PDB file of C-alpha atoms in Angstrom:
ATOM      1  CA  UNK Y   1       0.000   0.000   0.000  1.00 85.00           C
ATOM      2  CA  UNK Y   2       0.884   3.694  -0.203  1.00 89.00           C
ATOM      3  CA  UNK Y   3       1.500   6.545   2.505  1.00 95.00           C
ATOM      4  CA  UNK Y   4       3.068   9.292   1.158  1.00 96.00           C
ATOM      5  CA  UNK Y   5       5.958  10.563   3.038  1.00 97.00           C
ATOM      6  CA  UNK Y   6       4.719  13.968   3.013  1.00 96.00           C
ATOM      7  CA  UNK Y   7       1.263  13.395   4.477  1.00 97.00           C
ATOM      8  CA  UNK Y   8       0.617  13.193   8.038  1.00 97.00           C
ATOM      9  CA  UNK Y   9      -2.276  10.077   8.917  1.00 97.00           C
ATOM     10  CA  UNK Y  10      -4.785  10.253  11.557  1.00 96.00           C
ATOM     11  CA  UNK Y  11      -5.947   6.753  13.754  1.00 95.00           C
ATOM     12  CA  UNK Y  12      -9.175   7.530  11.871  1.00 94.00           C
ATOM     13  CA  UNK Y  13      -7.996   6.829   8.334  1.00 96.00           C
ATOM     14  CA  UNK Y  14      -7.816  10.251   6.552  1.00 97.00           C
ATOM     15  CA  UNK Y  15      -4.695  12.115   5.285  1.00 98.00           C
ATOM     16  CA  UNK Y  16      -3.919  15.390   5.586  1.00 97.00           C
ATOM     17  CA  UNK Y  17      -1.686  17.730   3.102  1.00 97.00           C
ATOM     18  CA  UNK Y  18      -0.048  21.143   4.828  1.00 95.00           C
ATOM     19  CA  UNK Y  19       0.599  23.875   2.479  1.00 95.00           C
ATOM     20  CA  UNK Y  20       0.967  27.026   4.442  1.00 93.00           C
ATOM     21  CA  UNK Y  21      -2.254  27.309   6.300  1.00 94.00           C
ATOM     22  CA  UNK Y  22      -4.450  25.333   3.973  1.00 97.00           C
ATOM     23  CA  UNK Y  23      -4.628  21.927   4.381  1.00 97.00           C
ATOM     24  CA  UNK Y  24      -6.059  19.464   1.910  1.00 98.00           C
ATOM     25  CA  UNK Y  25      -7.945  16.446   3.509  1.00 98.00           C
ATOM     26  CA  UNK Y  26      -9.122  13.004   2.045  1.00 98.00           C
ATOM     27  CA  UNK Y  27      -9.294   9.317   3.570  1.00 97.00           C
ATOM     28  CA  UNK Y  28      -6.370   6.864   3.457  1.00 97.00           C
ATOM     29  CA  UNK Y  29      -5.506   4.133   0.060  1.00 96.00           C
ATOM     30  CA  UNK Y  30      -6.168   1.503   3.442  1.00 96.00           C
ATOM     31  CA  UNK Y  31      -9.357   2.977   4.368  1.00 95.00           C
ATOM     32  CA  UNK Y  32     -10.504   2.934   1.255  1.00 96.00           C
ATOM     33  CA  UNK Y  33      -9.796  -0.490   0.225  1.00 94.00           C
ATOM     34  CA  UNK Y  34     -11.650  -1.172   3.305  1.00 94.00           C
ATOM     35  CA  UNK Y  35     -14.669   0.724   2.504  1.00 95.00           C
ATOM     36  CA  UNK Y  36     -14.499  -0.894  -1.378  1.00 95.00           C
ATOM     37  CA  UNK Y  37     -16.053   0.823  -4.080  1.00 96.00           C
ATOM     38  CA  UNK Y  38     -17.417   4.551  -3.024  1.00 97.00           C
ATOM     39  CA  UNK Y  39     -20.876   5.224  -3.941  1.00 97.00           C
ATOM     40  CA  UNK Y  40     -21.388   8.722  -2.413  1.00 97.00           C
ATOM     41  CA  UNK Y  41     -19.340  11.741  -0.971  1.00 97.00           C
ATOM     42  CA  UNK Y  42     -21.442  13.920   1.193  1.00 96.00           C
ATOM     43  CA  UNK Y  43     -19.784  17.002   2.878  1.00 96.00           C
ATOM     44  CA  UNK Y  44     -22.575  19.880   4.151  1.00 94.00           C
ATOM     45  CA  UNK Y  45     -19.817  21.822   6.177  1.00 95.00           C
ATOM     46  CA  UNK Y  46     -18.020  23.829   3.474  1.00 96.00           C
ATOM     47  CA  UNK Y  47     -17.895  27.293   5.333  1.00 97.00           C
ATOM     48  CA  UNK Y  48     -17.833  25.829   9.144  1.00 97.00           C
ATOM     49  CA  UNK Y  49     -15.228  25.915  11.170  1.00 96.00           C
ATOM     50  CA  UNK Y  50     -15.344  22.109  12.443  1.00 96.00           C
ATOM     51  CA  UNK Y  51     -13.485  21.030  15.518  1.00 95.00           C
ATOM     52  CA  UNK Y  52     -10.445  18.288  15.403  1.00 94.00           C
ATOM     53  CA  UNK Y  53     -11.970  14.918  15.904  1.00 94.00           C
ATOM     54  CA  UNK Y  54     -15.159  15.990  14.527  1.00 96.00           C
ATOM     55  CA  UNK Y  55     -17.520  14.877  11.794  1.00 97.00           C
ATOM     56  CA  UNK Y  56     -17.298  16.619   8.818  1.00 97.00           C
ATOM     57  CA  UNK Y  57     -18.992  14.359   6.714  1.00 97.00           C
ATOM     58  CA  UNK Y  58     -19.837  10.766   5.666  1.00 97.00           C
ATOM     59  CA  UNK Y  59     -18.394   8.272   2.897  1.00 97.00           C
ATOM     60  CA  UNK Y  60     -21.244   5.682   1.266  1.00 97.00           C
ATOM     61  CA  UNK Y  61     -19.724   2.542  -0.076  1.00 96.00           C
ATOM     62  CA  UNK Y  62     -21.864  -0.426  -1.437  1.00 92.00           C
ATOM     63  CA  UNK Y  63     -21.782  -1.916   1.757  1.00 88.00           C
ATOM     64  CA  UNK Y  64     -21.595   0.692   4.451  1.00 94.00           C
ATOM     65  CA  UNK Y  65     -21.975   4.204   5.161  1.00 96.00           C
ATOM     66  CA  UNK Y  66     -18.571   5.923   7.444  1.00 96.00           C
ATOM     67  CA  UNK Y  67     -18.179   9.098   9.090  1.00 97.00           C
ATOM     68  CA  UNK Y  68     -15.462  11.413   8.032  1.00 97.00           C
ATOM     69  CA  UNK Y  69     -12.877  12.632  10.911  1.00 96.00           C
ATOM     70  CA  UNK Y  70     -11.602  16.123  11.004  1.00 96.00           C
ATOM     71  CA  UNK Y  71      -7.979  15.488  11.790  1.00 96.00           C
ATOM     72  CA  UNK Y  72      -7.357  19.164  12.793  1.00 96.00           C
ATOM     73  CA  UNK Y  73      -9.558  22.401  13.480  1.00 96.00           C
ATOM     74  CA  UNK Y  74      -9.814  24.496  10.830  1.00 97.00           C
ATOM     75  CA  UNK Y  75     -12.806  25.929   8.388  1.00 97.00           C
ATOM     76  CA  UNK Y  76     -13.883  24.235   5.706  1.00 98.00           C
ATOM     77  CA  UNK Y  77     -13.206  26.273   2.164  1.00 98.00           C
ATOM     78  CA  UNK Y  78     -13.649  23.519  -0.762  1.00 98.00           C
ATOM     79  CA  UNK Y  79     -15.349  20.411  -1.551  1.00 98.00           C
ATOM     80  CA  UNK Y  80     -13.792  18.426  -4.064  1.00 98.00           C
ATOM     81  CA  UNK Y  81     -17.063  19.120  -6.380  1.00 96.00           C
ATOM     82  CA  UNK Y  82     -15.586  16.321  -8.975  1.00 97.00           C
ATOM     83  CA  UNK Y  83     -16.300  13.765  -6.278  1.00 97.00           C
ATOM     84  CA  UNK Y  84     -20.443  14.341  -6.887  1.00 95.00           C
ATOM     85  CA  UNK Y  85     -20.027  12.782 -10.281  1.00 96.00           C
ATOM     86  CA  UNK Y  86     -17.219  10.581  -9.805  1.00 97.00           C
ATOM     87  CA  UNK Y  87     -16.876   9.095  -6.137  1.00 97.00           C
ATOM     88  CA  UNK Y  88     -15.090   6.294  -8.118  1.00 96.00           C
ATOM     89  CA  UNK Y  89     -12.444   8.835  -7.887  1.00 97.00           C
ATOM     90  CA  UNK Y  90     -11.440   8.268  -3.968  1.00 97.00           C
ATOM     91  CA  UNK Y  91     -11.006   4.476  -4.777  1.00 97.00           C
ATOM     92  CA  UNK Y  92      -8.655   5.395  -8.391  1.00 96.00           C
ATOM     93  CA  UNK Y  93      -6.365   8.132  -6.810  1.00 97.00           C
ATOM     94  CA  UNK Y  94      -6.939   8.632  -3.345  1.00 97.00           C
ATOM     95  CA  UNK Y  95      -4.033  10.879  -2.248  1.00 97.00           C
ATOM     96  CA  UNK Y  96      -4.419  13.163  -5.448  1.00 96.00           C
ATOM     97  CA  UNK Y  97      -7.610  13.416  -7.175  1.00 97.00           C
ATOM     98  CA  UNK Y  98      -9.575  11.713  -4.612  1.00 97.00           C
ATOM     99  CA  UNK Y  99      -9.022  14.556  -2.042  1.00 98.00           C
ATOM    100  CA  UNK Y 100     -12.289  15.560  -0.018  1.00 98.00           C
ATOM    101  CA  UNK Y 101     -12.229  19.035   1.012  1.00 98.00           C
ATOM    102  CA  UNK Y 102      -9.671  22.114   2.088  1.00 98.00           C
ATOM    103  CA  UNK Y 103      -9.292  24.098   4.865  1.00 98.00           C
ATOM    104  CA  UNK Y 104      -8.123  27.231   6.498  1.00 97.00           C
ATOM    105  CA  UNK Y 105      -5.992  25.692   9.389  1.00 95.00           C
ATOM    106  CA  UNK Y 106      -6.639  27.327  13.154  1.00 92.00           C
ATOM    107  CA  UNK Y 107      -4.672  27.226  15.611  1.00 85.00           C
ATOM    108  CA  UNK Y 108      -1.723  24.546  15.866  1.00 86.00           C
ATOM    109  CA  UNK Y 109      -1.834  20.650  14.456  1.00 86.00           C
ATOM    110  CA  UNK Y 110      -2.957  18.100  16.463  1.00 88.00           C
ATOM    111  CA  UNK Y 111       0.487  16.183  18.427  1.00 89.00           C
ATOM    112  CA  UNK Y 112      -1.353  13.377  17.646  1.00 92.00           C
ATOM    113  CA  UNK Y 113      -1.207  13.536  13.453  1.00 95.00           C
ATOM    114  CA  UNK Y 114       1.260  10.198  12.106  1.00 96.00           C
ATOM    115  CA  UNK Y 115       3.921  10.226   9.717  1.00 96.00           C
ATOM    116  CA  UNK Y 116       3.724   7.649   7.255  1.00 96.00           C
ATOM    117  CA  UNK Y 117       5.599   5.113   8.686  1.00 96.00           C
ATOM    118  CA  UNK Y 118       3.701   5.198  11.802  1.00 96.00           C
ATOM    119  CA  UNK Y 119       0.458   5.133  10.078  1.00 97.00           C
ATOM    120  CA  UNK Y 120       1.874   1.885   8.343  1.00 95.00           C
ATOM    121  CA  UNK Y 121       2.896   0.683  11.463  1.00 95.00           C
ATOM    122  CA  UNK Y 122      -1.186   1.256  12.762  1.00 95.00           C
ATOM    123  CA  UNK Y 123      -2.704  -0.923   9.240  1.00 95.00           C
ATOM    124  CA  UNK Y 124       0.354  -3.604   9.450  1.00 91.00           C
ATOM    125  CA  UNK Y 125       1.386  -2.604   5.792  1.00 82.00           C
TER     126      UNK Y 125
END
């Protein structure tokens, strides 16, 4: 499996990508082999600011329906408005076009955030 060296991980399954104070947030290439095939994307916070730990949304797969973690506080600027017609696109390329949402970063991140080789460590890739 992939974990990008440049990503931090959260316990909860989603990555997160720092540039300056915008981070770009989407759910792990583990979680979503776990999930299988994504149905639906649903994110109704764009303009909140949403508390680390957090739901900020949910993921539908055929099988299940899973909340989505906010991994840091911060407000929520973009969806990823490409995942309404093509969820598919979480389970194709989920570090790069499979990204969920952006946001304006408050405050400091969360001392609990893994690097990739922890986050390995957690799935036993």
């Amino acid at each position: 499996m992939n974990f990008p060296k440049e990503l931090k991980y959260t316990k909860d399954h989603e990555w997160v990508r720092i540039e300056g104070n915008i981070a770009t947030i989407g759910i792990t290439e583990f979680a979503q082999r776990e999930l299988g095939d994504i149905v639906y994307v649903e994110v109704e916070t764009v303009g909140e600011t949403i508390e680390a730990g957090e739901v900020f949304g949910t993921v539908e797969a055929v099988k299940t329906v899973s909340d989505l973690f906010m991994p840091l506080t911060g407000e929520i600027t973009e969806f990823n408005d490409e995942l309404e017609s093509s969820p598919e696109l979480v389970n194709e390329s989920p570090y790069e076009k499979g990204w969920m949402i952006k946001v304006k970063v408050a405050g400091d991140l969360p001392a609990d955030l893994l690097d990739a080789e922890s986050y390995g460590e957690l799935v036993g890739a």
